[in-house]
Amino acid sequence: MQLVGMIEKSKEQKGSEQENEQMNNKMNELEMKVRSLEVEKELEKQGKMNALNERDRYIEERNQQQRDNQIALAERDRERIDKQKANSERDQEKRRADTEHAENVKLKQEKQKELQEKQKAQSEVTCLTTENQQLKSEISKLRPQITSPKEQLKPEPKLQQIQQSVPSSLSTITQQTIIPDPDHVIQQENKIIRTNKGLHSTVTFNPVITSGIVRFGGFFKDHPQYHFSIGISDSSAVFGSNEAPGDGVNGKKTVRYWKDGDLGQFGDYIKGNSRIEENKTVAMEVNMNIRPRTLTFFYDNQEQP
């Protein structure tokens, strides 16, 4: 009986140990599951945190993009306003320039008209003076003159004798410069200075020569154009802005000594005179005391043929 009791007790102990072992295994399994759940929960939590961070980053990027867009819009609006302002200022400047140009054109036209009227008046005065002199000459011819027989038989002097009776001294006069366009030519004391504006400029001088022997001259220096001339014109010639001395009807009213030595008036040019070099004196002399009246050119104090 005792042996049977010990065997049963041993079986009970084995059963208890097996139950304990099973219990321990279950506890271990539960602990493993708990740890696994905790890890999964931690991973899930970490994933949610990452998702939240990603969402916050996306929101921040979107907000930054909106701020950049607002800055770009503001910059574009500022550029548009600046451009409109610049266009407005440019339009105003253009209107001012157009107004100034129109005023300058009007002023030039008025000056040109005034100059033409002045030249026309001077021409009329010259014509009236000439007519007056002719009338005086005609009146003097009509007056009876008492002469002795010797004086009546005295022959008229020849042309050479008339030329010899003219005094050799030249008349001294004060000239007045007539400049058609002050933008093309300016005067500084006795210098006539050609600007870079315009193509041609014809400068004349008053008074109109009606009697005596008069010489006029000077020299060219640093002339901006390849061709230039010096000469005389009829008192009826009127020269406008940007006109050469031989343009239009003035070609028949002027005698021109050109740089290359050619003389121009009617038809073909007359050759034979010296070429005009800069800084060399060139002059012309008119003799109004004889008939036919004469015009003589001098270059470097040498009479030209």
mmCIF file of C-alpha atoms in Angstrom:
data_model
loop_
_atom_site.group_PDB
_atom_site.id
_atom_site.type_symbol
_atom_site.label_atom_id
_atom_site.label_comp_id
_atom_site.label_asym_id
_atom_site.label_seq_id
_atom_site.Cartn_x
_atom_site.Cartn_y
_atom_site.Cartn_z
ATOM 1 C CA MET A 1 0.000 0.000 0.000
ATOM 2 C CA GLN A 2 2.816 2.283 0.788
ATOM 3 C CA LEU A 3 4.435 1.583 -2.564
ATOM 4 C CA VAL A 4 1.223 2.295 -4.387
ATOM 5 C CA GLY A 5 0.832 5.551 -2.494
ATOM 6 C CA MET A 6 4.316 6.658 -3.418
ATOM 7 C CA ILE A 7 3.716 5.833 -7.057
ATOM 8 C CA GLU A 8 0.508 7.834 -7.068
ATOM 9 C CA LYS A 9 2.236 10.676 -5.296
ATOM 10 C CA SER A 10 5.003 10.574 -7.876
ATOM 11 C CA LYS A 11 2.412 10.708 -10.641
ATOM 12 C CA GLU A 12 0.755 13.664 -9.014
ATOM 13 C CA GLN A 13 4.100 15.446 -8.797
ATOM 14 C CA LYS A 14 4.801 14.748 -12.447
ATOM 15 C CA GLY A 15 1.354 16.009 -13.374
ATOM 16 C CA SER A 16 1.912 19.141 -11.341
ATOM 17 C CA GLU A 17 5.284 19.721 -12.967
ATOM 18 C CA GLN A 18 3.775 19.289 -16.402
ATOM 19 C CA GLU A 19 1.038 21.734 -15.540
ATOM 20 C CA ASN A 20 3.613 24.180 -14.255
ATOM 21 C CA GLU A 21 5.653 23.732 -17.399
ATOM 22 C CA GLN A 22 2.593 24.248 -19.555
ATOM 23 C CA MET A 23 1.681 27.264 -17.478
ATOM 24 C CA ASN A 24 5.171 28.655 -17.904
ATOM 25 C CA ASN A 25 5.027 28.047 -21.639
ATOM 26 C CA LYS A 26 1.711 29.825 -21.859
ATOM 27 C CA MET A 27 3.087 32.686 -19.788
ATOM 28 C CA ASN A 28 6.080 32.902 -22.088
ATOM 29 C CA GLU A 29 3.827 32.874 -25.124
ATOM 30 C CA LEU A 30 1.679 35.590 -23.586
ATOM 31 C CA GLU A 31 4.752 37.654 -22.785
ATOM 32 C CA MET A 32 5.995 37.180 -26.343
ATOM 33 C CA LYS A 33 2.626 38.274 -27.717
ATOM 34 C CA VAL A 34 2.567 41.261 -25.369
ATOM 35 C CA ARG A 35 6.057 42.270 -26.475
ATOM 36 C CA SER A 36 5.084 41.751 -30.100
ATOM 37 C CA LEU A 37 1.959 43.860 -29.619
ATOM 38 C CA GLU A 38 3.985 46.548 -27.900
ATOM 39 C CA VAL A 39 6.491 46.567 -30.768
ATOM 40 C CA GLU A 40 3.687 46.693 -33.324
ATOM 41 C CA LYS A 41 2.003 49.457 -31.351
ATOM 42 C CA GLU A 42 5.277 51.375 -31.145
ATOM 43 C CA LEU A 43 5.818 50.901 -34.870
ATOM 44 C CA GLU A 44 2.271 52.017 -35.574
ATOM 45 C CA LYS A 45 2.783 55.022 -33.331
ATOM 46 C CA GLN A 46 6.058 55.818 -35.074
ATOM 47 C CA GLY A 47 4.334 55.473 -38.444
ATOM 48 C CA LYS A 48 1.596 57.853 -37.357
ATOM 49 C CA MET A 49 4.224 60.299 -36.114
ATOM 50 C CA ASN A 50 6.030 60.064 -39.440
ATOM 51 C CA ALA A 51 2.746 60.580 -41.278
ATOM 52 C CA LEU A 52 1.991 63.622 -39.130
ATOM 53 C CA ASN A 53 5.482 64.999 -39.745
ATOM 54 C CA GLU A 54 5.128 64.371 -43.473
ATOM 55 C CA ARG A 55 1.760 66.128 -43.458
ATOM 56 C CA ASP A 56 3.220 69.079 -41.545
ATOM 57 C CA ARG A 57 6.133 69.249 -43.986
ATOM 58 C CA TYR A 58 3.731 69.170 -46.940
ATOM 59 C CA ILE A 59 1.606 71.898 -45.353
ATOM 60 C CA GLU A 60 4.727 74.006 -44.716
ATOM 61 C CA GLU A 61 5.916 73.521 -48.303
ATOM 62 C CA ARG A 62 2.480 74.458 -49.610
ATOM 63 C CA ASN A 63 2.413 77.546 -47.390
ATOM 64 C CA GLN A 64 5.921 78.482 -48.560
ATOM 65 C CA GLN A 65 4.839 78.047 -52.173
ATOM 66 C CA GLN A 66 1.829 80.280 -51.522
ATOM 67 C CA ARG A 67 4.112 82.899 -49.967
ATOM 68 C CA ASP A 68 6.476 82.653 -52.947
ATOM 69 C CA ASN A 69 3.527 83.022 -55.318
ATOM 70 C CA GLN A 70 2.320 86.075 -53.433
ATOM 71 C CA ILE A 71 5.822 87.586 -53.566
ATOM 72 C CA ALA A 72 6.023 86.816 -57.312
ATOM 73 C CA LEU A 73 2.596 88.399 -57.875
ATOM 74 C CA ALA A 74 3.617 91.462 -55.878
ATOM 75 C CA GLU A 75 6.880 91.709 -57.854
ATOM 76 C CA ARG A 76 5.006 91.331 -61.137
ATOM 77 C CA ASP A 77 2.527 94.020 -60.099
ATOM 78 C CA ARG A 78 5.413 96.292 -59.118
ATOM 79 C CA GLU A 79 7.145 95.685 -62.465
ATOM 80 C CA ARG A 80 3.869 96.358 -64.283
ATOM 81 C CA ILE A 81 3.395 99.621 -62.350
ATOM 82 C CA ASP A 82 7.024 100.624 -63.013
ATOM 83 C CA LYS A 83 6.600 99.804 -66.702
ATOM 84 C CA GLN A 84 3.387 101.820 -66.896
ATOM 85 C CA LYS A 85 5.131 104.695 -65.128
ATOM 86 C CA ALA A 86 8.119 104.478 -67.501
ATOM 87 C CA ASN A 87 5.791 104.380 -70.527
ATOM 88 C CA SER A 88 3.891 107.370 -69.186
ATOM 89 C CA GLU A 89 7.122 109.315 -68.607
ATOM 90 C CA ARG A 90 8.373 108.323 -72.066
ATOM 91 C CA ASP A 91 5.105 109.450 -73.650
ATOM 92 C CA GLN A 92 5.293 112.737 -71.771
ATOM 93 C CA GLU A 93 8.917 113.202 -72.841
ATOM 94 C CA LYS A 94 7.978 112.400 -76.444
ATOM 95 C CA ARG A 95 5.115 114.900 -76.314
ATOM 96 C CA ARG A 96 7.467 117.512 -74.870
ATOM 97 C CA ALA A 97 10.063 116.733 -77.555
ATOM 98 C CA ASP A 98 7.414 116.887 -80.294
ATOM 99 C CA THR A 99 6.130 120.179 -78.918
ATOM 100 C CA GLU A 100 9.659 121.576 -78.694
ATOM 101 C CA HIS A 101 10.442 120.342 -82.213
ATOM 102 C CA ALA A 102 7.248 121.902 -83.558
ATOM 103 C CA GLU A 103 8.097 125.169 -81.806
ATOM 104 C CA ASN A 104 11.651 125.055 -83.206
ATOM 105 C CA VAL A 105 10.337 124.361 -86.710
ATOM 106 C CA LYS A 106 7.850 127.197 -86.355
ATOM 107 C CA LEU A 107 10.579 129.507 -85.032
ATOM 108 C CA LYS A 108 12.890 128.543 -87.904
ATOM 109 C CA GLN A 109 10.111 129.151 -90.405
ATOM 110 C CA GLU A 110 9.402 132.534 -88.847
ATOM 111 C CA LYS A 111 13.122 133.401 -88.886
ATOM 112 C CA GLN A 112 13.400 132.188 -92.472
ATOM 113 C CA LYS A 113 10.356 134.213 -93.464
ATOM 114 C CA GLU A 114 11.712 137.249 -91.632
ATOM 115 C CA LEU A 115 15.097 136.803 -93.322
ATOM 116 C CA GLN A 116 13.494 136.438 -96.752
ATOM 117 C CA GLU A 117 11.354 139.511 -96.144
ATOM 118 C CA LYS A 118 14.445 141.395 -94.982
ATOM 119 C CA GLN A 119 16.427 140.311 -98.030
ATOM 120 C CA LYS A 120 13.476 141.150 -100.246
ATOM 121 C CA ALA A 121 13.222 144.595 -98.647
ATOM 122 C CA GLN A 122 16.962 145.116 -99.076
ATOM 123 C CA SER A 123 16.676 144.018 -102.694
ATOM 124 C CA GLU A 124 13.806 146.455 -103.237
ATOM 125 C CA VAL A 125 15.834 149.230 -101.601
ATOM 126 C CA THR A 126 18.766 148.383 -103.863
ATOM 127 C CA CYS A 127 16.521 148.392 -106.930
ATOM 128 C CA LEU A 128 15.005 151.706 -105.880
ATOM 129 C CA THR A 129 18.480 153.135 -105.277
ATOM 130 C CA THR A 130 19.609 151.942 -108.696
ATOM 131 C CA GLU A 131 16.494 153.366 -110.342
ATOM 132 C CA ASN A 132 17.034 156.631 -108.482
ATOM 133 C CA GLN A 133 20.610 156.819 -109.707
ATOM 134 C CA GLN A 134 19.473 156.047 -113.252
ATOM 135 C CA LEU A 135 16.796 158.741 -113.041
ATOM 136 C CA LYS A 136 19.360 161.237 -111.770
ATOM 137 C CA SER A 137 21.638 160.271 -114.638
ATOM 138 C CA GLU A 138 18.814 160.708 -117.151
ATOM 139 C CA ILE A 139 17.874 164.073 -115.628
ATOM 140 C CA SER A 140 21.483 165.237 -115.782
ATOM 141 C CA LYS A 141 21.591 164.260 -119.457
ATOM 142 C CA LEU A 142 18.424 166.228 -120.179
ATOM 143 C CA ARG A 143 19.750 169.409 -118.561
ATOM 144 C CA PRO A 144 21.258 171.899 -121.080
ATOM 145 C CA GLN A 145 24.995 172.223 -120.763
ATOM 146 C CA ILE A 146 27.076 175.138 -122.118
ATOM 147 C CA THR A 147 30.373 173.941 -123.406
ATOM 148 C CA SER A 148 33.135 175.523 -125.394
ATOM 149 C CA PRO A 149 33.802 174.371 -128.945
ATOM 150 C CA LYS A 150 36.960 172.670 -127.767
ATOM 151 C CA GLU A 151 35.026 170.785 -125.119
ATOM 152 C CA GLN A 152 32.372 169.800 -127.666
ATOM 153 C CA LEU A 153 35.020 168.435 -130.002
ATOM 154 C CA LYS A 154 36.848 166.649 -127.188
ATOM 155 C CA PRO A 155 36.539 162.861 -127.765
ATOM 156 C CA GLU A 156 35.190 160.565 -125.092
ATOM 157 C CA PRO A 157 37.887 158.783 -123.106
ATOM 158 C CA LYS A 158 38.550 155.200 -123.984
ATOM 159 C CA LEU A 159 37.889 152.321 -121.614
ATOM 160 C CA GLN A 160 41.575 152.074 -120.726
ATOM 161 C CA GLN A 161 41.659 155.775 -119.867
ATOM 162 C CA ILE A 162 38.557 155.356 -117.657
ATOM 163 C CA GLN A 163 40.212 152.468 -115.830
ATOM 164 C CA GLN A 164 43.344 154.543 -115.294
ATOM 165 C CA SER A 165 41.254 157.354 -113.811
ATOM 166 C CA VAL A 166 39.873 155.056 -111.083
ATOM 167 C CA PRO A 167 41.753 155.493 -107.783
ATOM 168 C CA SER A 168 43.953 152.540 -106.898
ATOM 169 C CA SER A 169 42.861 152.560 -103.246
ATOM 170 C CA LEU A 170 40.057 150.178 -102.233
ATOM 171 C CA SER A 171 36.907 151.183 -100.354
ATOM 172 C CA THR A 172 36.597 150.103 -96.723
ATOM 173 C CA ILE A 173 33.117 149.037 -95.617
ATOM 174 C CA THR A 174 31.541 147.366 -92.595
ATOM 175 C CA GLN A 175 29.786 144.163 -93.586
ATOM 176 C CA GLN A 176 26.696 142.589 -92.040
ATOM 177 C CA THR A 177 26.471 138.790 -92.061
ATOM 178 C CA ILE A 178 23.245 137.116 -93.255
ATOM 179 C CA ILE A 179 22.961 133.530 -91.950
ATOM 180 C CA PRO A 180 19.891 131.610 -93.243
ATOM 181 C CA ASP A 181 19.879 128.986 -90.465
ATOM 182 C CA PRO A 182 21.664 129.560 -87.100
ATOM 183 C CA ASP A 183 21.602 125.791 -86.470
ATOM 184 C CA HIS A 184 23.853 125.241 -89.488
ATOM 185 C CA VAL A 185 26.195 128.232 -89.186
ATOM 186 C CA ILE A 186 27.270 130.439 -86.286
ATOM 187 C CA GLN A 187 29.446 133.556 -86.181
ATOM 188 C CA GLN A 188 32.158 134.305 -83.639
ATOM 189 C CA GLU A 189 33.622 137.761 -84.252
ATOM 190 C CA ASN A 190 35.035 137.576 -87.795
ATOM 191 C CA LYS A 191 34.820 133.766 -87.989
ATOM 192 C CA ILE A 192 32.007 131.932 -89.778
ATOM 193 C CA ILE A 193 31.769 128.444 -88.225
ATOM 194 C CA ARG A 194 29.977 125.587 -89.979
ATOM 195 C CA THR A 195 28.222 123.087 -87.683
ATOM 196 C CA ASN A 196 27.608 119.411 -88.448
ATOM 197 C CA LYS A 197 23.911 120.002 -89.135
ATOM 198 C CA GLY A 198 22.422 120.365 -92.590
ATOM 199 C CA LEU A 199 23.987 119.625 -95.956
ATOM 200 C CA HIS A 200 24.563 123.125 -97.388
ATOM 201 C CA SER A 201 24.896 126.624 -95.960
ATOM 202 C CA THR A 202 25.152 129.820 -98.004
ATOM 203 C CA VAL A 203 26.222 132.907 -96.049
ATOM 204 C CA THR A 204 25.947 136.358 -97.642
ATOM 205 C CA PHE A 205 27.084 139.798 -96.530
ATOM 206 C CA ASN A 206 25.555 143.250 -96.675
ATOM 207 C CA PRO A 207 25.691 146.021 -97.780
ATOM 208 C CA VAL A 208 24.897 145.594 -101.467
ATOM 209 C CA ILE A 209 27.798 146.959 -103.522
ATOM 210 C CA THR A 210 26.604 149.589 -106.011
ATOM 211 C CA SER A 211 29.711 151.720 -106.505
ATOM 212 C CA GLY A 212 33.430 151.868 -105.849
ATOM 213 C CA ILE A 213 36.095 149.180 -105.752
ATOM 214 C CA VAL A 214 35.576 146.614 -103.015
ATOM 215 C CA ARG A 215 37.655 143.591 -102.086
ATOM 216 C CA PHE A 216 36.401 140.814 -99.818
ATOM 217 C CA GLY A 217 38.363 137.765 -98.730
ATOM 218 C CA GLY A 218 39.489 135.363 -96.050
ATOM 219 C CA PHE A 219 40.545 131.728 -95.759
ATOM 220 C CA PHE A 220 38.965 128.335 -95.105
ATOM 221 C CA LYS A 221 40.051 126.199 -92.157
ATOM 222 C CA ASP A 222 38.910 122.733 -91.014
ATOM 223 C CA HIS A 223 35.952 122.814 -93.392
ATOM 224 C CA PRO A 224 33.645 119.810 -92.639
ATOM 225 C CA GLN A 225 32.658 119.264 -96.289
ATOM 226 C CA TYR A 226 34.778 118.191 -99.228
ATOM 227 C CA HIS A 227 33.504 121.020 -101.466
ATOM 228 C CA PHE A 228 33.114 124.733 -100.767
ATOM 229 C CA SER A 229 33.193 128.004 -102.684
ATOM 230 C CA ILE A 230 33.412 131.784 -102.449
ATOM 231 C CA GLY A 231 31.811 134.297 -104.797
ATOM 232 C CA ILE A 232 29.316 137.087 -105.403
ATOM 233 C CA SER A 233 25.553 137.150 -105.890
ATOM 234 C CA ASP A 234 22.984 139.492 -107.336
ATOM 235 C CA SER A 235 21.100 141.551 -104.749
ATOM 236 C CA SER A 236 17.847 139.807 -105.746
ATOM 237 C CA ALA A 237 19.153 136.346 -104.743
ATOM 238 C CA VAL A 238 17.575 134.897 -101.588
ATOM 239 C CA PHE A 239 19.189 131.849 -99.941
ATOM 240 C CA GLY A 240 17.162 129.603 -97.660
ATOM 241 C CA SER A 241 18.128 126.988 -95.115
ATOM 242 C CA ASN A 242 20.148 124.037 -96.463
ATOM 243 C CA GLU A 243 20.566 125.639 -99.914
ATOM 244 C CA ALA A 244 23.766 125.766 -101.961
ATOM 245 C CA PRO A 245 24.663 129.019 -103.776
ATOM 246 C CA GLY A 246 23.968 127.440 -107.166
ATOM 247 C CA ASP A 247 20.591 125.865 -106.316
ATOM 248 C CA GLY A 248 17.531 126.807 -108.366
ATOM 249 C CA VAL A 249 17.303 130.259 -109.902
ATOM 250 C CA ASN A 250 20.259 131.418 -107.788
ATOM 251 C CA GLY A 251 22.559 129.506 -110.134
ATOM 252 C CA LYS A 252 22.134 132.357 -112.653
ATOM 253 C CA LYS A 253 22.469 135.044 -109.983
ATOM 254 C CA THR A 254 25.828 133.967 -108.545
ATOM 255 C CA VAL A 255 29.457 133.596 -109.610
ATOM 256 C CA ARG A 256 31.215 130.858 -107.624
ATOM 257 C CA TYR A 257 34.924 130.068 -107.226
ATOM 258 C CA TRP A 258 34.953 126.410 -106.115
ATOM 259 C CA LYS A 259 37.574 124.550 -104.100
ATOM 260 C CA ASP A 260 38.840 122.653 -107.161
ATOM 261 C CA GLY A 261 39.481 125.956 -108.989
ATOM 262 C CA ASP A 262 36.426 125.856 -111.268
ATOM 263 C CA LEU A 263 34.256 128.941 -111.802
ATOM 264 C CA GLY A 264 30.508 128.442 -112.025
ATOM 265 C CA GLN A 265 27.718 130.692 -113.304
ATOM 266 C CA PHE A 266 26.117 129.807 -116.643
ATOM 267 C CA GLY A 267 26.511 126.484 -118.413
ATOM 268 C CA ASP A 268 29.741 124.518 -118.057
ATOM 269 C CA TYR A 269 32.333 125.277 -115.395
ATOM 270 C CA ILE A 270 35.294 127.456 -116.355
ATOM 271 C CA LYS A 271 38.635 125.906 -115.460
ATOM 272 C CA GLY A 272 42.065 127.467 -115.056
ATOM 273 C CA ASN A 273 42.136 128.959 -111.551
ATOM 274 C CA SER A 274 44.220 127.612 -108.678
ATOM 275 C CA ARG A 275 42.812 124.987 -106.374
ATOM 276 C CA ILE A 276 41.782 126.454 -102.992
ATOM 277 C CA GLU A 277 43.729 124.913 -100.135
ATOM 278 C CA GLU A 278 42.815 125.441 -96.491
ATOM 279 C CA ASN A 279 44.626 128.230 -94.595
ATOM 280 C CA LYS A 280 45.390 129.970 -97.916
ATOM 281 C CA THR A 281 43.862 133.403 -98.501
ATOM 282 C CA VAL A 282 41.277 133.732 -101.236
ATOM 283 C CA ALA A 283 39.699 137.072 -102.167
ATOM 284 C CA MET A 284 37.583 138.740 -104.832
ATOM 285 C CA GLU A 285 37.527 142.326 -106.022
ATOM 286 C CA VAL A 286 34.676 144.088 -107.822
ATOM 287 C CA ASN A 287 35.067 147.349 -109.695
ATOM 288 C CA MET A 288 31.719 149.142 -109.953
ATOM 289 C CA ASN A 289 33.232 152.369 -111.344
ATOM 290 C CA ILE A 290 33.752 151.101 -114.882
ATOM 291 C CA ARG A 291 31.620 149.516 -117.563
ATOM 292 C CA PRO A 292 31.601 146.690 -118.097
ATOM 293 C CA ARG A 293 32.053 146.083 -114.375
ATOM 294 C CA THR A 294 34.729 143.565 -113.438
ATOM 295 C CA LEU A 295 35.208 140.767 -110.911
ATOM 296 C CA THR A 296 38.726 139.525 -110.147
ATOM 297 C CA PHE A 297 39.666 136.601 -107.897
ATOM 298 C CA PHE A 298 42.916 136.406 -105.925
ATOM 299 C CA TYR A 299 44.385 133.254 -104.411
ATOM 300 C CA ASP A 300 47.317 133.526 -101.998
ATOM 301 C CA ASN A 301 47.616 137.181 -103.157
ATOM 302 C CA GLN A 302 48.019 136.037 -106.773
ATOM 303 C CA GLU A 303 45.524 137.281 -109.365
ATOM 304 C CA GLN A 304 43.673 134.430 -111.038
ATOM 305 C CA PRO A 305 43.128 134.257 -114.801
#
